[in-house]
């Protein structure tokens, strides 16, 4: 059986409506700014197996990866992750830079400038 074949057309239609609403909201948010900066993932590096606490929520590690990237994957807005330092244990931290639809140039330019500032930009947390 093909993935998604168990979904009714009504569920698919509602999903498409939700995607359009999220995309519209993202477009409105990006009207007044060139890029949005977020953590690449909601925690520093961790083993890919097992469960992890995010505030009061416990999630699988692979599920947690999508917390901050899913909206941009869903809407198609360009986004990139760049290294932005290390935590106090020496584990890497990533910064996500996302921009307006079809404006990959600005996202890449901001990422390039950020990375060119060098490793002293972010102090250990």
Tab-separated table of N, CA and C in Angstrom:
chain	number	residue	atom	x	y	z
A	1	UNK	N	0.850	-1.177	0.000
A	1	UNK	CA	0.000	0.000	0.000
A	1	UNK	C	0.897	1.242	0.000
A	2	UNK	N	0.548	2.207	-0.808
A	2	UNK	CA	1.335	3.438	-0.933
A	2	UNK	C	1.158	4.319	0.299
A	3	UNK	N	2.249	4.991	0.719
A	3	UNK	CA	2.111	5.925	1.850
A	3	UNK	C	1.042	6.976	1.538
A	4	UNK	N	0.218	7.240	2.503
A	4	UNK	CA	-0.824	8.244	2.328
A	4	UNK	C	-2.097	7.720	1.704
A	5	UNK	N	-2.093	6.470	1.246
A	5	UNK	CA	-3.293	5.945	0.596
A	5	UNK	C	-4.451	5.762	1.568
A	6	UNK	N	-4.164	5.787	2.853
A	6	UNK	CA	-5.210	5.630	3.864
A	6	UNK	C	-5.901	6.958	4.194
A	7	UNK	N	-5.425	8.060	3.618
A	7	UNK	CA	-6.010	9.371	3.895
A	7	UNK	C	-7.192	9.639	2.977
A	8	UNK	N	-8.269	10.148	3.548
A	8	UNK	CA	-9.426	10.513	2.730
A	8	UNK	C	-9.149	11.829	2.012
A	9	UNK	N	-9.873	12.069	0.951
A	9	UNK	CA	-9.696	13.323	0.207
A	9	UNK	C	-10.044	14.525	1.086
A	10	UNK	N	-10.950	14.367	2.032
A	10	UNK	CA	-11.315	15.448	2.937
A	10	UNK	C	-10.126	15.821	3.833
A	11	UNK	N	-9.420	14.814	4.332
A	11	UNK	CA	-8.251	15.072	5.182
A	11	UNK	C	-7.164	15.760	4.366
A	12	UNK	N	-6.922	15.293	3.151
A	12	UNK	CA	-5.917	15.910	2.284
A	12	UNK	C	-6.297	17.362	2.000
A	13	UNK	N	-7.564	17.623	1.714
A	13	UNK	CA	-8.028	18.985	1.440
A	13	UNK	C	-7.808	19.886	2.656
A	14	UNK	N	-8.132	19.392	3.848
A	14	UNK	CA	-7.923	20.186	5.064
A	14	UNK	C	-6.442	20.449	5.298
A	15	UNK	N	-5.597	19.473	5.003
A	15	UNK	CA	-4.154	19.661	5.117
A	15	UNK	C	-3.651	20.734	4.157
A	16	UNK	N	-4.174	20.732	2.938
A	16	UNK	CA	-3.782	21.757	1.964
A	16	UNK	C	-4.250	23.141	2.409
A	17	UNK	N	-5.429	23.222	2.990
A	17	UNK	CA	-5.917	24.499	3.517
A	17	UNK	C	-5.007	24.996	4.641
A	18	UNK	N	-4.613	24.100	5.532
A	18	UNK	CA	-3.735	24.481	6.640
A	18	UNK	C	-2.392	24.953	6.102
A	19	UNK	N	-1.860	24.263	5.105
A	19	UNK	CA	-0.581	24.669	4.515
A	19	UNK	C	-0.683	26.068	3.920
A	20	UNK	N	-1.762	26.346	3.210
A	20	UNK	CA	-1.940	27.693	2.629
A	20	UNK	C	-2.026	28.754	3.725
A	21	UNK	N	-2.715	28.448	4.815
A	21	UNK	CA	-2.839	29.408	5.918
A	21	UNK	C	-1.480	29.656	6.574
A	22	UNK	N	-0.703	28.604	6.769
A	22	UNK	CA	0.627	28.759	7.372
A	22	UNK	C	1.534	29.552	6.440
A	23	UNK	N	1.467	29.265	5.148
A	23	UNK	CA	2.274	30.001	4.165
A	23	UNK	C	1.884	31.477	4.144
A	24	UNK	N	0.593	31.753	4.183
A	24	UNK	CA	0.114	33.146	4.214
A	24	UNK	C	0.637	33.861	5.461
A	25	UNK	N	0.583	33.204	6.606
A	25	UNK	CA	1.100	33.793	7.840
A	25	UNK	C	2.595	34.051	7.774
A	26	UNK	N	3.336	33.113	7.198
A	26	UNK	CA	4.786	33.294	7.060
A	26	UNK	C	5.086	34.463	6.126
A	27	UNK	N	4.342	34.558	5.032
A	27	UNK	CA	4.538	35.679	4.098
A	27	UNK	C	4.251	37.017	4.780
A	28	UNK	N	3.216	37.076	5.600
A	28	UNK	CA	2.897	38.305	6.329
A	28	UNK	C	4.011	38.657	7.310
A	29	UNK	N	4.524	37.657	8.019
A	29	UNK	CA	5.604	37.878	8.967
A	29	UNK	C	6.842	38.440	8.271
A	30	UNK	N	7.125	37.943	7.081
A	30	UNK	CA	8.334	38.344	6.362
A	30	UNK	C	8.165	39.637	5.550
A	31	UNK	N	7.005	40.268	5.611
A	31	UNK	CA	6.823	41.544	4.915
A	31	UNK	C	7.706	42.639	5.504
A	32	UNK	N	7.908	42.606	6.805
A	32	UNK	CA	8.618	43.689	7.495
A	32	UNK	C	10.070	43.373	7.839
A	33	UNK	N	10.513	42.154	7.549
A	33	UNK	CA	11.897	41.764	7.843
A	33	UNK	C	12.471	41.017	6.646
A	34	UNK	N	13.792	41.031	6.535
A	34	UNK	CA	14.438	40.310	5.439
A	34	UNK	C	14.605	38.832	5.745
A	35	UNK	N	14.957	38.514	6.992
A	35	UNK	CA	15.152	37.123	7.403
A	35	UNK	C	14.644	36.917	8.816
A	36	UNK	N	14.432	35.645	9.142
A	36	UNK	CA	14.073	35.230	10.494
A	36	UNK	C	15.207	34.346	10.984
A	37	UNK	N	15.673	34.596	12.199
A	37	UNK	CA	16.723	33.785	12.797
A	37	UNK	C	16.112	32.930	13.905
A	38	UNK	N	16.356	31.625	13.847
A	38	UNK	CA	15.874	30.703	14.872
A	38	UNK	C	16.978	29.695	15.174
A	39	UNK	N	16.861	28.980	16.285
A	39	UNK	CA	17.776	27.848	16.458
A	39	UNK	C	17.531	26.851	15.328
A	40	UNK	N	18.568	26.166	14.878
A	40	UNK	CA	18.386	25.147	13.847
A	40	UNK	C	17.589	23.969	14.392
A	41	UNK	N	17.877	23.593	15.614
A	41	UNK	CA	17.121	22.566	16.337
A	41	UNK	C	16.959	23.065	17.765
A	42	UNK	N	15.990	22.523	18.504
A	42	UNK	CA	15.717	23.065	19.837
A	42	UNK	C	16.680	22.627	20.933
A	43	UNK	N	17.778	21.987	20.579
A	43	UNK	CA	18.765	21.598	21.577
A	43	UNK	C	20.114	21.437	20.888
A	44	UNK	N	21.169	21.283	21.664
A	44	UNK	CA	22.490	21.064	21.070
A	44	UNK	C	22.595	19.607	20.628
A	45	UNK	N	23.735	19.226	20.102
A	45	UNK	CA	23.934	17.872	19.578
A	45	UNK	C	23.577	16.811	20.616
A	46	UNK	N	23.030	15.701	20.157
A	46	UNK	CA	22.605	14.609	21.016
A	46	UNK	C	22.633	13.322	20.212
A	47	UNK	N	22.569	12.185	20.876
A	47	UNK	CA	22.473	10.918	20.148
A	47	UNK	C	21.142	10.853	19.401
A	48	UNK	N	21.134	10.283	18.195
A	48	UNK	CA	19.909	10.224	17.398
A	48	UNK	C	18.880	9.244	17.941
A	49	UNK	N	19.271	8.376	18.820
A	49	UNK	CA	18.311	7.426	19.370
A	49	UNK	C	17.823	7.914	20.729
A	50	UNK	N	16.659	7.457	21.105
A	50	UNK	CA	16.155	7.761	22.437
A	50	UNK	C	15.211	8.943	22.488
A	51	UNK	N	14.794	9.256	23.696
A	51	UNK	CA	13.834	10.321	23.948
A	51	UNK	C	14.551	11.514	24.574
A	52	UNK	N	14.008	12.707	24.344
A	52	UNK	CA	14.610	13.918	24.876
A	52	UNK	C	13.534	14.854	25.403
A	53	UNK	N	13.875	15.571	26.464
A	53	UNK	CA	12.937	16.525	27.051
A	53	UNK	C	13.121	17.889	26.394
A	54	UNK	N	12.010	18.454	25.962
A	54	UNK	CA	11.969	19.824	25.460
A	54	UNK	C	10.946	20.557	26.308
A	55	UNK	N	11.414	21.214	27.337
A	55	UNK	CA	10.490	21.830	28.289
A	55	UNK	C	9.727	20.741	29.018
A	56	UNK	N	8.402	20.797	28.945
A	56	UNK	CA	7.560	19.803	29.602
A	56	UNK	C	7.217	18.633	28.691
A	57	UNK	N	7.732	18.644	27.459
A	57	UNK	CA	7.398	17.629	26.475
A	57	UNK	C	8.562	16.673	26.275
A	58	UNK	N	8.267	15.391	26.174
A	58	UNK	CA	9.279	14.384	25.870
A	58	UNK	C	9.008	13.885	24.460
A	59	UNK	N	10.031	13.953	23.595
A	59	UNK	CA	9.868	13.550	22.196
A	59	UNK	C	11.036	12.676	21.764
A	60	UNK	N	10.806	11.931	20.686
A	60	UNK	CA	11.878	11.167	20.061
A	60	UNK	C	12.873	12.141	19.448
A	61	UNK	N	14.136	11.796	19.458
A	61	UNK	CA	15.184	12.680	18.946
A	61	UNK	C	14.923	13.083	17.500
A	62	UNK	N	14.559	12.129	16.651
A	62	UNK	CA	14.335	12.459	15.239
A	62	UNK	C	13.133	13.381	15.051
A	63	UNK	N	12.121	13.266	15.906
A	63	UNK	CA	10.966	14.161	15.838
A	63	UNK	C	11.374	15.582	16.206
A	64	UNK	N	12.235	15.712	17.189
A	64	UNK	CA	12.670	17.029	17.651
A	64	UNK	C	13.403	17.800	16.556
A	65	UNK	N	14.037	17.081	15.642
A	65	UNK	CA	14.766	17.754	14.561
A	65	UNK	C	13.873	18.678	13.747
A	66	UNK	N	12.607	18.344	13.634
A	66	UNK	CA	11.701	19.111	12.782
A	66	UNK	C	11.035	20.284	13.488
A	67	UNK	N	11.225	20.454	14.783
A	67	UNK	CA	10.512	21.490	15.517
A	67	UNK	C	10.703	22.884	14.933
A	68	UNK	N	11.897	23.248	14.574
A	68	UNK	CA	12.130	24.608	14.087
A	68	UNK	C	12.261	24.692	12.577
A	69	UNK	N	12.355	23.557	11.907
A	69	UNK	CA	12.515	23.579	10.455
A	69	UNK	C	11.238	23.255	9.699
A	70	UNK	N	10.292	22.616	10.338
A	70	UNK	CA	9.100	22.114	9.657
A	70	UNK	C	8.294	23.210	8.969
A	71	UNK	N	8.155	24.352	9.597
A	71	UNK	CA	7.350	25.417	8.991
A	71	UNK	C	7.927	25.859	7.649
A	72	UNK	N	9.240	25.962	7.574
A	72	UNK	CA	9.869	26.396	6.328
A	72	UNK	C	9.849	25.285	5.284
A	73	UNK	N	9.956	24.031	5.723
A	73	UNK	CA	9.824	22.910	4.799
A	73	UNK	C	8.412	22.861	4.222
A	74	UNK	N	7.423	23.122	5.070
A	74	UNK	CA	6.027	23.082	4.656
A	74	UNK	C	5.694	24.202	3.676
A	75	UNK	N	6.177	25.402	3.952
A	75	UNK	CA	5.816	26.558	3.127
A	75	UNK	C	6.729	26.748	1.920
A	76	UNK	N	7.885	26.128	1.937
A	76	UNK	CA	8.824	26.284	0.826
A	76	UNK	C	9.698	27.515	0.927
A	77	UNK	N	9.646	28.221	2.053
A	77	UNK	CA	10.513	29.383	2.232
A	77	UNK	C	11.967	28.917	2.351
A	78	UNK	N	12.893	29.649	1.748
A	78	UNK	CA	14.298	29.232	1.805
A	78	UNK	C	14.852	29.369	3.223
A	79	UNK	N	15.640	28.388	3.622
A	79	UNK	CA	16.265	28.405	4.946
A	79	UNK	C	17.585	27.657	4.879
A	80	UNK	N	18.505	28.078	5.723
A	80	UNK	CA	19.816	27.439	5.806
A	80	UNK	C	20.239	27.389	7.264
A	81	UNK	N	21.001	26.384	7.606
A	81	UNK	CA	21.543	26.272	8.956
A	81	UNK	C	23.045	26.494	8.896
A	82	UNK	N	23.543	27.327	9.817
A	82	UNK	CA	24.979	27.597	9.897
A	82	UNK	C	25.433	27.379	11.337
A	83	UNK	N	26.682	26.954	11.528
A	83	UNK	CA	27.189	26.805	12.891
A	83	UNK	C	27.304	28.163	13.570
A	84	UNK	N	26.944	28.204	14.858
A	84	UNK	CA	27.008	29.508	15.537
A	84	UNK	C	27.664	29.430	16.906
A	85	UNK	N	28.420	28.385	17.159
A	85	UNK	CA	29.131	28.310	18.426
A	85	UNK	C	28.992	26.965	19.082
A	86	UNK	N	29.474	26.907	20.309
A	86	UNK	CA	29.453	25.678	21.093
A	86	UNK	C	28.844	25.956	22.454
A	87	UNK	N	28.208	24.940	23.021
A	87	UNK	CA	27.716	25.132	24.383
A	87	UNK	C	28.856	24.905	25.363
A	88	UNK	N	28.574	24.977	26.655
A	88	UNK	CA	29.624	24.856	27.666
A	88	UNK	C	30.276	23.475	27.682
A	89	UNK	N	29.630	22.484	27.075
A	89	UNK	CA	30.192	21.138	26.989
A	89	UNK	C	30.934	20.918	25.672
A	90	UNK	N	31.029	21.955	24.858
A	90	UNK	CA	31.723	21.850	23.588
A	90	UNK	C	30.898	21.266	22.456
A	91	UNK	N	29.581	21.152	22.641
A	91	UNK	CA	28.708	20.614	21.600
A	91	UNK	C	28.240	21.741	20.684
A	92	UNK	N	28.108	21.459	19.384
A	92	UNK	CA	27.780	22.513	18.428
A	92	UNK	C	26.337	23.000	18.531
A	93	UNK	N	26.167	24.270	18.192
A	93	UNK	CA	24.857	24.912	18.143
A	93	UNK	C	24.678	25.441	16.726
A	94	UNK	N	23.477	25.262	16.163
A	94	UNK	CA	23.202	25.733	14.815
A	94	UNK	C	22.213	26.881	14.803
A	95	UNK	N	22.408	27.793	13.865
A	95	UNK	CA	21.511	28.930	13.651
A	95	UNK	C	20.809	28.735	12.321
A	96	UNK	N	19.495	28.859	12.309
A	96	UNK	CA	18.728	28.767	11.075
A	96	UNK	C	18.395	30.175	10.594
A	97	UNK	N	18.627	30.414	9.313
A	97	UNK	CA	18.311	31.691	8.686
A	97	UNK	C	17.274	31.401	7.609
A	98	UNK	N	16.102	31.991	7.732
A	98	UNK	CA	15.018	31.768	6.768
A	98	UNK	C	14.579	33.099	6.183
A	99	UNK	N	14.117	33.059	4.939
A	99	UNK	CA	13.745	34.300	4.274
A	99	UNK	C	12.468	34.214	3.465
A	100	UNK	N	12.224	35.277	2.736
A	100	UNK	CA	11.022	35.383	1.908
A	100	UNK	C	11.032	34.333	0.799
A	101	UNK	N	9.841	33.975	0.363
A	101	UNK	CA	9.703	33.022	-0.735
A	101	UNK	C	10.490	33.513	-1.949
A	102	UNK	N	11.234	32.613	-2.538
A	102	UNK	CA	12.025	32.863	-3.752
A	102	UNK	C	13.165	33.854	-3.547
A	103	UNK	N	13.517	34.139	-2.297
A	103	UNK	CA	14.620	35.068	-2.035
A	103	UNK	C	15.800	34.326	-1.409
A	104	UNK	N	16.203	33.262	-2.064
A	104	UNK	CA	17.353	32.490	-1.600
A	104	UNK	C	18.606	33.350	-1.536
A	105	UNK	N	18.700	34.317	-2.444
A	105	UNK	CA	19.893	35.169	-2.492
A	105	UNK	C	20.131	35.881	-1.160
A	106	UNK	N	19.087	36.458	-0.582
A	106	UNK	CA	19.246	37.163	0.693
A	106	UNK	C	19.623	36.195	1.799
A	107	UNK	N	18.980	35.038	1.852
A	107	UNK	CA	19.280	34.044	2.882
A	107	UNK	C	20.746	33.623	2.790
A	108	UNK	N	21.213	33.348	1.576
A	108	UNK	CA	22.602	32.930	1.395
A	108	UNK	C	23.581	34.063	1.706
A	109	UNK	N	23.207	35.284	1.359
A	109	UNK	CA	24.075	36.439	1.640
A	109	UNK	C	24.211	36.641	3.154
A	110	UNK	N	23.115	36.562	3.888
A	110	UNK	CA	23.163	36.714	5.347
A	110	UNK	C	23.993	35.580	5.960
A	111	UNK	N	23.808	34.354	5.470
A	111	UNK	CA	24.588	33.225	5.985
A	111	UNK	C	26.077	33.432	5.718
A	112	UNK	N	26.401	33.911	4.536
A	112	UNK	CA	27.805	34.146	4.194
A	112	UNK	C	28.423	35.210	5.103
A	113	UNK	N	27.714	36.300	5.301
A	113	UNK	CA	28.230	37.370	6.165
A	113	UNK	C	28.390	36.856	7.588
A	114	UNK	N	27.393	36.136	8.078
A	114	UNK	CA	27.467	35.594	9.443
A	114	UNK	C	28.687	34.693	9.601
A	115	UNK	N	28.867	33.767	8.666
A	115	UNK	CA	29.997	32.847	8.761
A	115	UNK	C	31.340	33.561	8.586
A	116	UNK	N	31.365	34.629	7.791
A	116	UNK	CA	32.632	35.343	7.570
A	116	UNK	C	33.075	36.130	8.802
A	117	UNK	N	32.156	36.353	9.744
A	117	UNK	CA	32.515	37.067	10.974
A	117	UNK	C	33.384	36.220	11.880
A	118	UNK	N	33.438	34.929	11.624
A	118	UNK	CA	34.370	34.061	12.322
A	118	UNK	C	33.842	33.431	13.590
A	119	UNK	N	34.658	32.582	14.198
A	119	UNK	CA	34.224	31.804	15.371
A	119	UNK	C	34.028	32.621	16.627
A	120	UNK	N	34.497	33.843	16.675
A	120	UNK	CA	34.362	34.664	17.887
A	120	UNK	C	32.993	35.316	18.013
A	121	UNK	N	32.144	35.118	17.009
A	121	UNK	CA	30.824	35.752	17.025
A	121	UNK	C	29.961	35.233	18.172
A	122	UNK	N	29.957	33.932	18.381
A	122	UNK	CA	29.098	33.347	19.422
A	122	UNK	C	29.956	32.797	20.557
A	123	UNK	N	29.618	33.186	21.761
A	123	UNK	CA	30.323	32.687	22.950
A	123	UNK	C	29.643	31.420	23.442
A	124	UNK	N	30.342	30.560	24.141
A	124	UNK	CA	29.702	29.351	24.699
A	124	UNK	C	28.549	29.722	25.615
A	125	UNK	N	27.515	28.907	25.553
A	125	UNK	CA	26.308	29.127	26.374
A	125	UNK	C	26.411	28.307	27.644
